XYZ file of C-alpha atoms in Angstrom:
766
model
C -113.682 12.805 -12.220
C -112.299 12.469 -16.158
C -112.008 8.980 -17.925
C -108.850 7.416 -19.050
C -107.405 9.602 -21.884
C -108.526 8.353 -25.799
C -105.606 7.418 -27.705
C -104.505 9.816 -29.976
C -105.781 9.401 -33.376
C -103.690 7.324 -35.380
C -101.533 9.156 -37.899
C -101.930 8.625 -41.701
C -99.883 6.465 -43.956
C -96.319 7.537 -43.532
C -95.273 10.142 -45.791
C -92.631 11.772 -43.422
C -88.960 10.964 -43.343
C -87.005 11.494 -40.170
C -83.251 12.343 -40.266
C -80.748 13.263 -37.660
C -78.906 16.290 -38.660
C -75.125 17.020 -37.212
C -72.732 19.967 -37.420
C -75.673 22.699 -36.877
C -74.673 25.620 -34.976
C -77.113 28.088 -35.286
C -80.789 29.063 -36.840
C -79.155 29.937 -40.378
C -77.580 26.438 -40.444
C -81.440 25.211 -40.185
C -82.605 27.719 -43.339
C -79.752 25.869 -45.298
C -80.650 22.195 -44.187
C -84.198 23.430 -45.071
C -83.549 24.872 -48.329
C -81.446 21.980 -49.346
C -84.114 19.338 -48.468
C -86.635 21.357 -50.228
C -84.773 21.393 -53.638
C -84.829 17.451 -53.803
C -87.499 16.484 -56.243
C -90.238 14.664 -54.380
C -90.075 16.932 -51.187
C -92.924 18.566 -50.315
C -91.966 20.257 -47.141
C -88.752 19.957 -44.741
C -88.936 21.130 -41.000
C -85.586 21.355 -39.138
C -85.305 21.120 -35.139
C -82.348 22.872 -33.913
C -83.332 21.543 -30.559
C -83.249 18.168 -31.312
C -81.084 18.230 -34.118
C -83.540 16.488 -36.352
C -85.304 17.069 -39.711
C -88.988 15.770 -40.595
C -89.129 15.667 -44.347
C -92.885 15.481 -46.011
C -92.125 13.314 -49.329
C -94.299 12.153 -52.362
C -94.858 8.481 -51.551
C -92.251 6.646 -53.204
C -90.775 9.239 -54.879
C -87.445 9.968 -52.890
C -85.634 7.910 -50.661
C -83.082 8.956 -47.253
C -79.780 8.474 -49.503
C -80.913 11.245 -51.590
C -81.900 13.593 -48.625
C -78.791 12.747 -47.022
C -76.717 13.231 -50.141
C -78.519 16.934 -50.351
C -77.578 17.428 -46.913
C -74.267 16.739 -47.481
C -73.683 18.772 -50.065
C -74.791 21.784 -47.936
C -71.861 20.937 -45.662
C -73.623 18.677 -42.873
C -73.962 15.249 -42.058
C -77.740 13.508 -41.922
C -78.847 9.793 -41.116
C -82.049 8.280 -41.136
C -83.994 7.791 -37.963
C -85.467 4.018 -37.665
C -89.514 4.386 -37.510
C -89.699 2.558 -34.163
C -87.320 5.105 -32.783
C -89.452 8.001 -33.873
C -90.438 9.103 -30.325
C -87.106 8.531 -28.622
C -85.172 11.220 -27.252
C -82.590 12.860 -29.548
C -79.885 15.478 -29.603
C -78.041 13.755 -26.635
C -75.412 16.379 -24.638
C -71.974 15.983 -25.914
C -69.636 16.178 -22.735
C -66.394 16.874 -25.188
C -63.770 19.339 -24.319
C -64.687 21.779 -27.042
C -68.563 21.993 -26.220
C -67.525 22.682 -22.460
C -66.415 26.201 -20.613
C -62.509 25.341 -20.894
C -61.923 26.842 -24.566
C -63.853 30.073 -23.164
C -61.714 29.885 -19.989
C -58.522 29.215 -21.719
C -59.432 31.825 -24.357
C -59.812 34.564 -21.818
C -56.402 33.259 -20.074
C -54.689 34.379 -23.109
C -56.624 37.678 -23.978
C -56.225 39.100 -20.353
C -52.591 40.038 -20.812
C -53.287 41.896 -24.078
C -56.012 43.937 -22.705
C -54.169 45.054 -19.454
C -52.159 47.546 -21.083
C -55.228 49.373 -22.270
C -57.069 49.247 -19.247
C -53.729 50.408 -17.322
C -53.622 53.324 -19.921
C -56.930 54.840 -18.624
C -55.456 55.249 -15.369
C -52.153 57.119 -16.720
C -50.074 53.669 -16.594
C -48.517 53.584 -20.248
C -47.043 50.258 -21.159
C -46.727 47.676 -23.550
C -46.404 43.802 -24.308
C -43.763 43.365 -27.291
C -44.988 42.368 -30.455
C -43.855 38.874 -30.451
C -45.594 38.414 -26.804
C -48.732 39.607 -28.447
C -48.321 37.751 -31.463
C -48.009 34.400 -29.116
C -50.675 35.246 -27.001
C -53.181 36.095 -29.633
C -52.184 33.268 -32.444
C -53.981 30.249 -30.676
C -57.166 32.209 -29.681
C -57.216 33.107 -33.396
C -56.524 29.981 -34.884
C -57.045 27.423 -32.370
C -60.163 28.623 -30.097
C -61.502 30.593 -33.081
C -61.456 27.655 -35.899
C -64.955 26.987 -35.413
C -66.038 30.405 -36.880
C -63.569 29.893 -39.755
C -65.091 26.467 -40.268
C -68.895 27.759 -40.125
C -67.970 30.927 -41.994
C -66.641 28.754 -44.822
C -69.754 27.026 -44.841
C -71.807 30.155 -45.124
C -69.545 31.451 -47.878
C -70.116 27.804 -49.953
C -74.042 27.929 -49.708
C -73.826 31.750 -50.514
C -75.503 33.134 -47.108
C -73.485 34.958 -44.475
C -73.822 34.437 -40.953
C -72.336 35.905 -37.297
C -69.638 33.261 -37.624
C -68.467 34.704 -41.066
C -68.390 38.361 -39.376
C -66.359 36.954 -36.631
C -63.937 35.542 -38.715
C -63.650 38.505 -40.937
C -63.665 41.065 -38.472
C -60.791 39.377 -36.209
C -58.744 38.497 -39.260
C -58.616 41.839 -40.433
C -57.389 43.072 -37.277
C -54.735 39.688 -36.904
C -53.659 40.497 -40.287
C -53.435 44.508 -40.274
C -51.061 43.682 -37.080
C -48.662 41.423 -38.703
C -48.590 43.716 -41.380
C -47.516 46.469 -39.539
C -45.083 44.397 -37.671
C -43.656 43.084 -41.044
C -43.448 46.893 -42.304
C -41.788 47.907 -38.882
C -39.352 45.329 -38.305
C -36.760 47.896 -37.587
C -38.861 49.578 -35.004
C -40.126 46.402 -33.719
C -36.686 45.173 -32.822
C -35.684 48.503 -31.265
C -38.602 48.335 -28.922
C -38.043 44.324 -27.977
C -34.171 45.408 -27.103
C -35.142 48.494 -25.033
C -38.769 48.049 -23.638
C -40.059 51.125 -25.187
C -43.157 51.584 -26.686
C -41.692 52.343 -29.918
C -43.386 49.893 -32.009
C -46.790 50.736 -33.562
C -50.226 50.010 -32.149
C -51.430 46.419 -32.937
C -54.810 44.786 -33.071
C -54.138 41.484 -31.653
C -56.216 42.137 -28.425
C -59.190 43.127 -30.695
C -58.948 40.185 -32.183
C -58.388 37.816 -29.202
C -61.395 39.643 -26.907
C -63.885 39.325 -29.771
C -63.161 35.717 -30.282
C -63.182 35.153 -26.457
C -66.731 37.252 -25.927
C -68.341 35.712 -28.811
C -67.517 32.007 -27.899
C -68.622 32.668 -24.436
C -72.028 33.797 -26.104
C -72.163 30.600 -28.462
C -71.076 28.369 -25.546
C -74.238 29.720 -23.413
C -76.464 29.373 -26.790
C -75.616 25.706 -26.898
C -76.161 25.185 -23.355
C -79.726 26.378 -23.426
C -80.426 24.554 -26.915
C -79.375 21.190 -25.130
C -81.547 21.766 -22.242
C -84.958 21.669 -24.264
C -83.979 18.016 -25.498
C -84.459 17.415 -21.833
C -88.108 17.450 -22.022
C -88.165 14.691 -24.402
C -85.920 12.520 -22.369
C -87.808 13.298 -19.191
C -91.073 11.934 -21.056
C -89.262 8.879 -22.459
C -88.100 8.098 -18.749
C -91.805 7.408 -17.932
C -91.599 4.091 -19.865
C -89.962 1.199 -17.755
C -87.506 -0.612 -19.157
C -89.197 -3.909 -18.494
C -92.709 -5.425 -18.608
C -93.774 -8.424 -16.934
C -95.865 -10.659 -19.710
C -97.862 -13.609 -20.056
C -97.865 -15.884 -22.630
C -99.513 -19.443 -22.951
C -99.834 -19.331 -19.266
C -96.306 -18.554 -18.422
C -94.895 -15.052 -16.896
C -91.853 -13.428 -18.080
C -89.640 -10.576 -17.633
C -89.034 -9.254 -21.031
C -87.637 -5.815 -22.125
C -90.334 -3.196 -23.481
C -89.149 -3.486 -26.674
C -90.490 -7.187 -27.134
C -94.071 -6.618 -25.869
C -96.205 -6.843 -28.724
C -99.946 -6.176 -29.227
C -102.341 -8.713 -27.792
C -99.652 -9.779 -25.126
C -100.855 -9.735 -21.548
C -98.753 -7.599 -19.500
C -99.028 -7.938 -15.561
C -98.705 -4.435 -13.660
C -98.243 -5.020 -9.497
C -99.012 -2.610 -7.178
C -96.805 0.542 -7.290
C -95.594 -0.110 -10.721
C -95.346 1.927 -13.759
C -97.661 0.610 -16.723
C -95.510 -0.185 -19.476
C -97.746 0.499 -22.394
C -101.138 0.905 -23.524
C -103.653 -1.750 -22.483
C -107.047 -3.121 -21.508
C -107.876 -4.648 -18.173
C -109.174 -7.925 -18.585
C -108.178 -9.345 -14.937
C -108.104 -7.773 -11.565
C -109.257 -3.997 -10.086
C -107.306 -1.070 -8.669
C -106.747 2.600 -8.948
C -104.419 3.911 -11.099
C -102.506 7.383 -10.968
C -103.169 9.218 -14.147
C -102.496 12.470 -12.754
C -99.366 13.087 -14.839
C -101.888 12.525 -18.072
C -105.176 14.013 -17.272
C -104.529 16.360 -14.546
C -106.702 14.497 -12.219
C -105.428 14.309 -8.413
C -107.537 11.402 -7.682
C -106.849 8.105 -8.721
C -109.109 6.376 -10.858
C -110.766 3.313 -10.374
C -109.769 0.686 -13.103
C -111.465 -2.658 -13.929
C -112.136 -5.183 -16.714
C -112.661 -3.651 -19.713
C -111.358 -0.120 -18.835
C -108.054 1.176 -20.593
C -104.786 1.626 -19.309
C -102.242 4.372 -20.309
C -98.873 3.625 -20.275
C -96.687 5.356 -17.715
C -99.354 5.923 -15.244
C -99.111 4.150 -11.937
C -101.170 1.044 -10.337
C -101.700 1.830 -7.115
C -103.127 -1.170 -4.896
C -104.475 -3.842 -6.767
C -102.832 -6.152 -9.270
C -103.565 -6.084 -12.723
C -103.540 -8.391 -15.777
C -104.177 -6.259 -19.037
C -104.112 -6.895 -22.962
C -101.929 -4.450 -24.954
C -103.725 -2.470 -27.549
C -100.631 -0.256 -28.484
C -97.110 -0.482 -28.456
C -93.785 1.689 -29.226
C -94.658 4.915 -31.387
C -98.245 4.347 -31.353
C -98.968 4.671 -27.348
C -100.179 7.695 -25.748
C -96.796 8.645 -23.908
C -94.839 8.456 -27.404
C -97.183 10.601 -29.091
C -97.167 12.779 -26.387
C -93.512 13.052 -26.969
C -93.542 13.748 -30.416
C -95.870 16.561 -29.883
C -93.564 18.040 -27.525
C -90.638 17.426 -29.898
C -92.449 19.131 -32.700
C -93.763 21.735 -30.917
C -90.050 22.750 -29.413
C -89.239 23.793 -33.094
C -89.532 27.161 -32.751
C -87.049 29.788 -33.829
C -86.358 32.849 -31.533
C -87.752 35.742 -33.682
C -85.148 38.393 -32.779
C -81.976 35.939 -33.492
C -83.772 35.391 -36.841
C -83.737 39.138 -37.483
C -80.082 39.250 -36.607
C -79.428 36.584 -38.974
C -81.274 38.280 -41.827
C -79.223 41.485 -41.106
C -75.940 39.567 -41.081
C -76.484 38.004 -44.121
C -77.014 41.408 -45.838
C -74.285 43.424 -43.599
C -71.740 40.980 -44.571
C -71.381 41.226 -48.487
C -72.179 45.234 -47.960
C -69.081 45.682 -45.493
C -66.990 43.564 -47.915
C -67.948 46.115 -50.661
C -67.619 49.081 -48.862
C -63.938 47.756 -47.537
C -63.178 47.125 -51.169
C -64.456 50.603 -52.257
C -62.415 52.152 -49.684
C -59.258 50.100 -50.773
C -59.445 51.187 -54.335
C -60.770 54.561 -53.720
C -58.123 55.768 -51.932
C -55.136 53.921 -53.341
C -56.480 54.880 -57.063
C -57.473 58.422 -56.318
C -54.966 59.398 -53.692
C -52.373 56.883 -54.733
C -51.283 56.318 -51.124
C -51.880 52.520 -50.829
C -50.519 52.349 -47.263
C -53.597 54.867 -46.221
C -55.901 52.893 -48.438
C -55.019 49.591 -46.823
C -55.144 51.220 -43.335
C -58.564 52.800 -44.254
C -60.032 49.708 -45.800
C -59.075 47.917 -42.774
C -60.607 50.440 -40.257
C -63.774 49.744 -41.958
C -63.511 45.926 -41.270
C -62.298 46.671 -37.332
C -65.044 48.690 -36.509
C -67.591 46.584 -38.195
C -66.647 43.373 -35.896
C -69.853 42.219 -34.947
C -68.816 42.055 -31.388
C -71.419 44.254 -30.070
C -74.085 43.041 -32.169
C -73.304 39.213 -31.004
C -73.380 40.475 -27.463
C -76.646 42.489 -27.540
C -79.271 39.596 -27.057
C -77.136 37.571 -25.049
C -76.014 39.974 -22.622
C -79.473 41.030 -22.111
C -80.864 37.667 -21.759
C -78.199 36.968 -18.944
C -78.710 39.971 -16.839
C -82.751 39.587 -17.564
C -82.469 35.712 -16.287
C -80.414 36.768 -13.363
C -83.056 39.096 -12.170
C -85.613 36.831 -12.489
C -84.047 34.079 -10.907
C -83.786 36.544 -7.843
C -87.399 36.878 -7.751
C -88.188 33.260 -8.148
C -88.193 33.109 -12.262
C -86.257 30.466 -13.721
C -86.007 31.601 -17.555
C -84.615 28.714 -19.692
C -85.584 29.587 -23.265
C -84.404 32.915 -25.391
C -87.507 32.857 -27.254
C -90.078 32.649 -24.219
C -88.079 35.870 -23.137
C -88.313 37.588 -26.509
C -91.974 36.786 -26.624
C -93.701 36.687 -23.129
C -94.036 40.642 -23.094
C -96.618 40.471 -25.941
C -98.915 37.705 -24.507
C -102.472 38.533 -24.110
C -104.151 35.412 -23.050
C -102.826 33.283 -20.337
C -104.282 29.568 -20.301
C -104.060 27.743 -16.714
C -104.056 24.029 -15.891
C -106.167 23.619 -12.786
C -104.698 20.736 -10.761
C -101.329 21.702 -8.764
C -101.378 24.981 -10.735
C -104.466 27.128 -9.688
C -104.800 24.638 -6.892
C -102.886 22.791 -4.120
C -102.940 19.667 -6.503
C -104.072 17.241 -3.633
C -107.516 16.591 -1.997
C -108.662 17.929 1.319
C -111.732 17.326 3.307
C -114.401 20.183 2.300
C -117.372 18.906 4.007
C -118.626 16.261 6.477
C -122.380 15.712 6.867
C -123.196 12.904 9.567
C -126.724 11.630 9.444
C -127.191 12.106 13.116
C -125.420 15.363 13.401
C -122.347 14.243 15.547
C -119.358 15.139 12.718
C -116.875 14.753 15.364
C -117.979 10.782 15.878
C -118.084 10.536 11.680
C -114.580 11.995 11.443
C -113.191 9.724 14.115
C -114.868 6.645 12.176
C -113.785 7.754 8.921
C -110.067 7.857 10.318
C -110.212 4.402 11.905
C -110.847 3.195 8.271
C -108.179 5.177 6.963
C -105.764 4.821 9.427
C -103.562 2.127 7.251
C -104.152 3.698 3.897
C -101.615 5.696 1.443
C -104.543 6.569 -0.697
C -104.800 10.372 -1.226
C -108.230 10.479 -0.082
C -107.307 8.388 3.206
C -104.406 10.969 3.634
C -107.094 13.927 3.503
C -109.437 12.295 5.842
C -106.535 11.459 8.489
C -105.083 15.575 8.207
C -108.667 16.878 8.556
C -109.023 14.514 11.835
C -105.831 15.738 13.237
C -106.266 19.614 12.196
C -109.270 18.824 14.720
C -107.757 16.562 17.325
C -109.901 13.759 16.741
C -107.932 10.510 17.708
C -108.870 7.471 15.153
C -111.052 4.800 17.144
C -109.900 1.297 17.089
C -110.515 -0.529 13.710
C -109.954 -4.338 13.123
C -110.254 -6.306 9.849
C -109.609 -3.644 7.601
C -109.426 -4.497 4.014
C -109.467 -2.953 0.644
C -112.486 -3.111 -1.770
C -110.413 -2.304 -4.839
C -112.647 -0.021 -7.208
C -115.132 0.613 -4.722
C -114.079 1.710 -1.302
C -112.564 0.269 1.818
C -114.576 -1.700 4.694
C -113.602 -2.532 8.435
C -115.008 -3.231 12.072
C -114.636 0.050 13.939
C -115.518 0.296 17.697
C -117.051 -3.224 17.162
C -118.914 -2.274 14.233
C -118.909 -3.129 10.971
C -118.272 -0.141 8.599
C -118.165 0.424 4.788
C -116.487 3.702 3.053
C -116.542 4.195 -0.517
C -118.310 5.404 -3.766
C -121.951 5.186 -5.388
C -120.946 1.708 -6.671
C -120.240 0.532 -3.742
C -123.245 2.274 -1.799
C -125.570 0.865 -4.505
C -124.175 -2.892 -4.137
C -125.059 -2.571 -0.581
C -128.597 -1.119 -1.200
C -127.827 1.691 1.068
C -130.332 4.111 1.217
C -128.866 8.056 1.262
C -132.044 9.596 2.640
C -131.743 13.227 3.389
C -128.032 13.074 2.465
C -128.654 12.352 -1.039
C -129.742 15.986 -1.900
C -126.440 17.460 -0.094
C -124.347 14.879 -2.167
C -126.106 16.029 -5.381
C -125.317 19.813 -4.111
C -121.248 18.727 -3.495
C -121.124 17.132 -6.740
C -122.468 20.434 -8.600
C -119.596 21.990 -6.894
C -117.284 19.632 -8.192
C -116.641 17.404 -5.304
C -115.757 14.023 -4.606
C -118.203 12.476 -2.598
C -117.968 9.230 -0.213
C -120.366 7.793 1.914
C -119.831 5.620 5.446
C -122.382 3.105 5.892
C -123.105 0.343 8.671
C -125.792 -2.518 8.707
C -127.005 -1.286 5.000
C -127.819 2.505 5.734
C -125.708 5.743 5.335
C -124.561 7.092 8.574
C -123.054 10.190 6.951
C -120.973 11.103 3.735
C -117.456 12.903 3.327
C -116.641 15.374 0.350
C -113.403 16.181 -0.940
C -112.495 19.184 -3.096
C -108.862 20.580 -4.115
C -108.315 24.194 -2.366
C -107.201 26.837 -4.393
C -103.611 28.078 -3.856
C -103.207 31.358 -1.845
C -101.753 33.752 -4.761
C -104.197 32.202 -7.041
C -106.805 34.917 -6.866
C -104.317 37.548 -6.781
C -102.610 36.447 -9.800
C -105.612 36.529 -11.843
C -106.462 40.026 -10.605
C -103.301 41.161 -11.731
C -103.350 39.729 -14.877
C -106.786 41.200 -16.017
C -105.514 44.468 -14.702
C -102.737 44.204 -17.168
C -105.544 43.694 -20.009
C -104.625 40.016 -20.272
C -107.341 37.630 -20.894
C -107.508 34.269 -18.563
C -108.564 30.839 -19.432
C -108.388 27.695 -17.605
C -107.988 24.283 -19.024
C -108.613 21.232 -17.314
C -109.148 17.582 -17.314
C -111.455 17.836 -14.387
C -115.215 17.706 -14.125
C -117.443 20.958 -15.383
C -118.553 21.270 -11.822
C -115.162 21.392 -10.320
C -113.975 23.352 -13.013
C -116.592 26.276 -12.844
C -116.438 26.205 -8.943
C -112.588 27.496 -9.373
C -113.193 29.613 -12.299
C -115.864 31.348 -10.039
C -114.051 31.489 -7.029
C -111.206 32.751 -9.326
C -112.735 35.529 -11.380
C -111.534 33.951 -14.632
C -112.655 35.146 -17.915
C -112.893 31.761 -19.473
C -112.719 28.018 -18.502
C -112.732 24.635 -20.527
C -113.417 21.615 -18.703
C -112.490 17.815 -19.405
C -109.926 18.344 -21.576
C -107.707 15.462 -22.416
C -103.565 15.733 -22.864
C -103.946 15.453 -26.290
C -106.578 18.100 -26.855
C -104.698 20.497 -24.692
C -102.309 21.357 -27.314
C -105.181 21.571 -29.877
C -107.281 24.169 -27.600
C -103.809 26.266 -27.097
C -103.610 26.688 -30.953
C -106.922 27.697 -31.078
C -106.395 30.287 -28.677
C -103.467 31.534 -30.355
C -105.759 31.998 -33.530
C -108.549 33.929 -31.992
C -107.890 37.132 -32.910
C -103.978 36.570 -33.381
C -103.556 36.208 -29.487
C -100.294 35.500 -28.088
C -100.524 32.706 -25.737
C -98.915 31.741 -22.356
C -99.821 28.300 -21.244
C -98.961 27.525 -16.999
C -99.056 24.235 -15.614
C -97.582 21.630 -13.694
C -97.871 18.272 -14.839
C -96.924 15.891 -17.723
C -100.612 15.922 -19.372
C -99.764 20.026 -19.743
C -96.163 19.347 -21.557
C -97.627 19.406 -25.145
C -99.607 22.489 -24.463
C -96.629 24.068 -22.594
C -94.695 23.279 -25.871
C -97.292 24.345 -28.440
C -98.055 27.676 -26.367
C -96.184 30.859 -27.462
C -94.586 30.832 -23.855
C -94.683 27.993 -21.694
C -94.551 28.554 -17.915
C -94.120 25.731 -15.690
C -94.588 25.434 -11.626
C -91.323 23.681 -10.217
C -93.723 22.142 -7.567
C -94.891 19.899 -10.325
C -93.250 17.590 -12.549
C -89.634 17.575 -14.336
C -91.421 16.923 -17.883
C -93.491 20.361 -17.450
C -90.634 22.237 -16.398
C -88.171 20.997 -19.293
C -90.981 21.672 -21.484
C -91.637 24.867 -20.807
C -89.373 28.070 -21.247
C -90.156 29.492 -17.953
C -90.339 28.152 -14.345
C -91.565 29.375 -11.421
C -89.482 28.455 -8.524
C -91.839 28.804 -5.921
C -94.924 27.624 -7.409
C -96.546 30.463 -6.905
C -99.346 31.577 -9.745
C -98.430 35.151 -8.789
C -95.391 35.061 -10.331
C -96.960 34.719 -14.275
C -97.316 38.342 -13.986
C -93.769 38.897 -13.049
C -92.750 36.825 -15.493
C -94.096 38.745 -18.243
C -92.860 42.062 -16.434
C -89.118 40.787 -16.415
C -89.530 39.812 -20.008
C -91.126 43.004 -20.970
C -87.979 44.800 -19.535
C -85.418 42.415 -20.993
C -86.743 42.649 -24.632
C -86.502 46.645 -24.471
C -83.095 46.070 -23.386
C -82.211 43.638 -26.246
C -83.577 46.238 -28.565
C -81.678 49.207 -27.043
C -78.687 46.963 -27.493
C -79.142 46.194 -31.202
C -80.062 50.078 -31.772
C -76.586 50.705 -30.386
C -74.857 47.730 -31.958
C -75.859 49.174 -35.373
C -75.497 52.550 -34.468
C -71.747 52.316 -34.200
C -71.601 50.935 -37.550
C -73.948 53.346 -39.530
C -71.742 56.164 -37.738
C -68.424 54.390 -37.824
C -68.041 52.716 -41.272
C -69.031 55.701 -43.234
C -66.153 57.741 -41.036
C -63.820 55.072 -41.683
C -64.414 54.910 -45.061
C -63.622 59.000 -45.313
C -60.504 58.264 -43.704
C -61.594 60.048 -40.374
C -60.704 57.153 -38.292
C -57.530 55.057 -38.481
C -58.085 51.396 -37.097
C -56.836 52.390 -33.439
C -59.954 54.587 -32.993
C -61.897 52.415 -34.890
C -60.943 49.156 -32.725
C -61.587 51.853 -29.580
C -64.981 52.224 -30.930
C -65.928 48.566 -31.345
C -64.375 47.991 -27.786
C -66.764 50.706 -26.429
C -69.675 49.545 -28.044
C -69.314 46.271 -26.552
C -69.090 47.815 -22.855
C -71.965 50.220 -23.759
C -74.081 46.957 -24.499
C -72.916 45.010 -21.446
C -73.397 47.967 -19.360
C -76.807 48.764 -20.773
C -77.807 45.026 -20.314
C -76.369 45.303 -16.635
C -79.089 47.936 -16.000
C -81.567 44.876 -15.640
C -80.404 44.058 -12.180
C -82.178 46.779 -11.167
C -85.555 45.219 -11.686
C -87.296 43.453 -8.694
C -91.330 42.207 -8.610
C -93.552 44.622 -8.203
C -97.469 43.712 -7.557
C -99.393 46.920 -8.776
C -96.517 47.734 -11.410
C -96.935 44.534 -13.375
C -100.075 46.007 -14.922
C -97.595 48.199 -17.223
C -96.985 44.548 -19.133
C -99.638 45.361 -21.457
C -97.849 46.365 -24.754
C -97.212 50.123 -25.264
C -97.989 51.038 -21.506
C -94.986 50.132 -19.885
C -91.936 52.320 -18.731
C -88.488 50.824 -18.578
C -87.187 52.175 -14.943
C -84.205 50.031 -15.458
C -82.934 52.057 -18.084
C -82.739 55.660 -16.269
């Protein structure tokens, strides 16, 4: 059993200014804000977290203030406000449930776009019809300038910053299609009037549908991206929820309930049974057991008495405690874990960064090619109408619809396939990185083991194990302690009824006592046995052997002598051995990081065939161990856990994988959640990642190849805007169709060995 986690080492003097950043929409926004902050004299570094919408700015002490930083951010086109020091660990980036951030703009935009696309679809079946131009204009205009306004706004910010992004590409491409349609309507006014009066298809082809559909589809992708970003802040909110709102404080002998923010270092706090400990403190009165499973991974509550440390967020079990506060607010262990999770979540999706970089170069290149096409055809050929059409064809075929859909459609299909197999993928970065994992680190309790103690050994001094179990069950029949439940479950499994018991009372921190079948009995730890001067006799050797296997031993005593012992252990999950075997077959190294004692850790490692284990690892150290594994041979590390104590490590790993049978905090901090809590699903998660990343790469290839081939053809006058628009639409269809092939993926035990880099085949693309 591990001890209470030590306080995380205090930070040095404050050289960091935390800012809330508003109006960021993508990774390129993060880059512009970081560049603006780093350009301020006195700033040494700036890290912007898109998930929490915060910036951590490292400054030379006294060289710069928050106002100067906020002004720099404002000049870059964003808004910044200072985060007060006492709120450094509070959750940020709260969800905004307004109209424009919800699904309704996408739904309305789609409803307006469907009538524009319908004639094109009907034409494929030989039914030729066309909406009047003025109807197309009425339908497309609100999509272009109301629901598409966000792209103009974000694109303009990119232009002001001298950069390019996806929003600018969308604004340029759709504006070109919309503007060309208006120009053709103006040039063919008489033809348009005739079409409106006769209902015939006499008007030229317009491109309103291209503009509207592009905005609708890309806005759908943006909405999905925004939802994913907001989900990352749930981990921090769940951690903050562990802190109670109030605390019972005793000052000058008077007890009072005060807000948690009013508790000060040195205050005496009273924690009753069942209550959550509000602050980090040291016990000065009372004794009890404290459930620290969310902080240490221990499945057994830890005994506490005067002089022991209490950690805020843990739960007091059976005895009242009075403790002196040693840390509050941002200095508590829980608050520091929150900050660790917040900082570790500031990662950027690798493929999205690549797309942003390509887009920044792609925009000026396309503009230059369009201008060259216009001037070349106009000056050389003298036909400025053809020059305009060819230039617009360049812009239309370069519209980044397929580029914008390449990643989100593959992610949607991959996450859907994973969900059907019980694998919930919430983080695009995790999906992109998981296929390269070379090391998987596991928590023990609740991840590889069931997470609750079981009776693994009964040894009676007289050899009568049934009678021993009946006496144990009698003492534990009224208790809710995890060890008591294990004893009662063992008795029920063997069909043994508890004997009559009376005068049962808890001995806080030591065990329990009572009268069973007329005989006084005591059940407890070595501390209780020593206090009663009970000689273990020949059972001592058995107890040492069991402790060497990582078991928890309790003694049953009567009349000052030991009558038997019971050993508790945490059973392995049924799928754990298979999970480890499958990962090792794929060439992946397996490591266990646990807060449990070395004996228990070694026993589990041997039983499962793990490559390595590290025992007595405290919460703040787990993230550091994961970081060390990442540096070891430049490995890509996945962390698998289920408790609050695993949250920093889950966030620090390249890929965090949580068990749904664990805490909400672990699931929120991880990018992947195994919905059945089965460790065998870890290999399946890596397999679906491999397939999805292949689809993303294929989609990006097709999205780019259309431009690589189509733009030169359009510039050469070999593609008119109609064909260019059709090619652009077909590129989107091919990208979506390719992504949908992921629906064929199914988890397969032996097939997971194909996860190893370079050895996998993508059956789903056939």
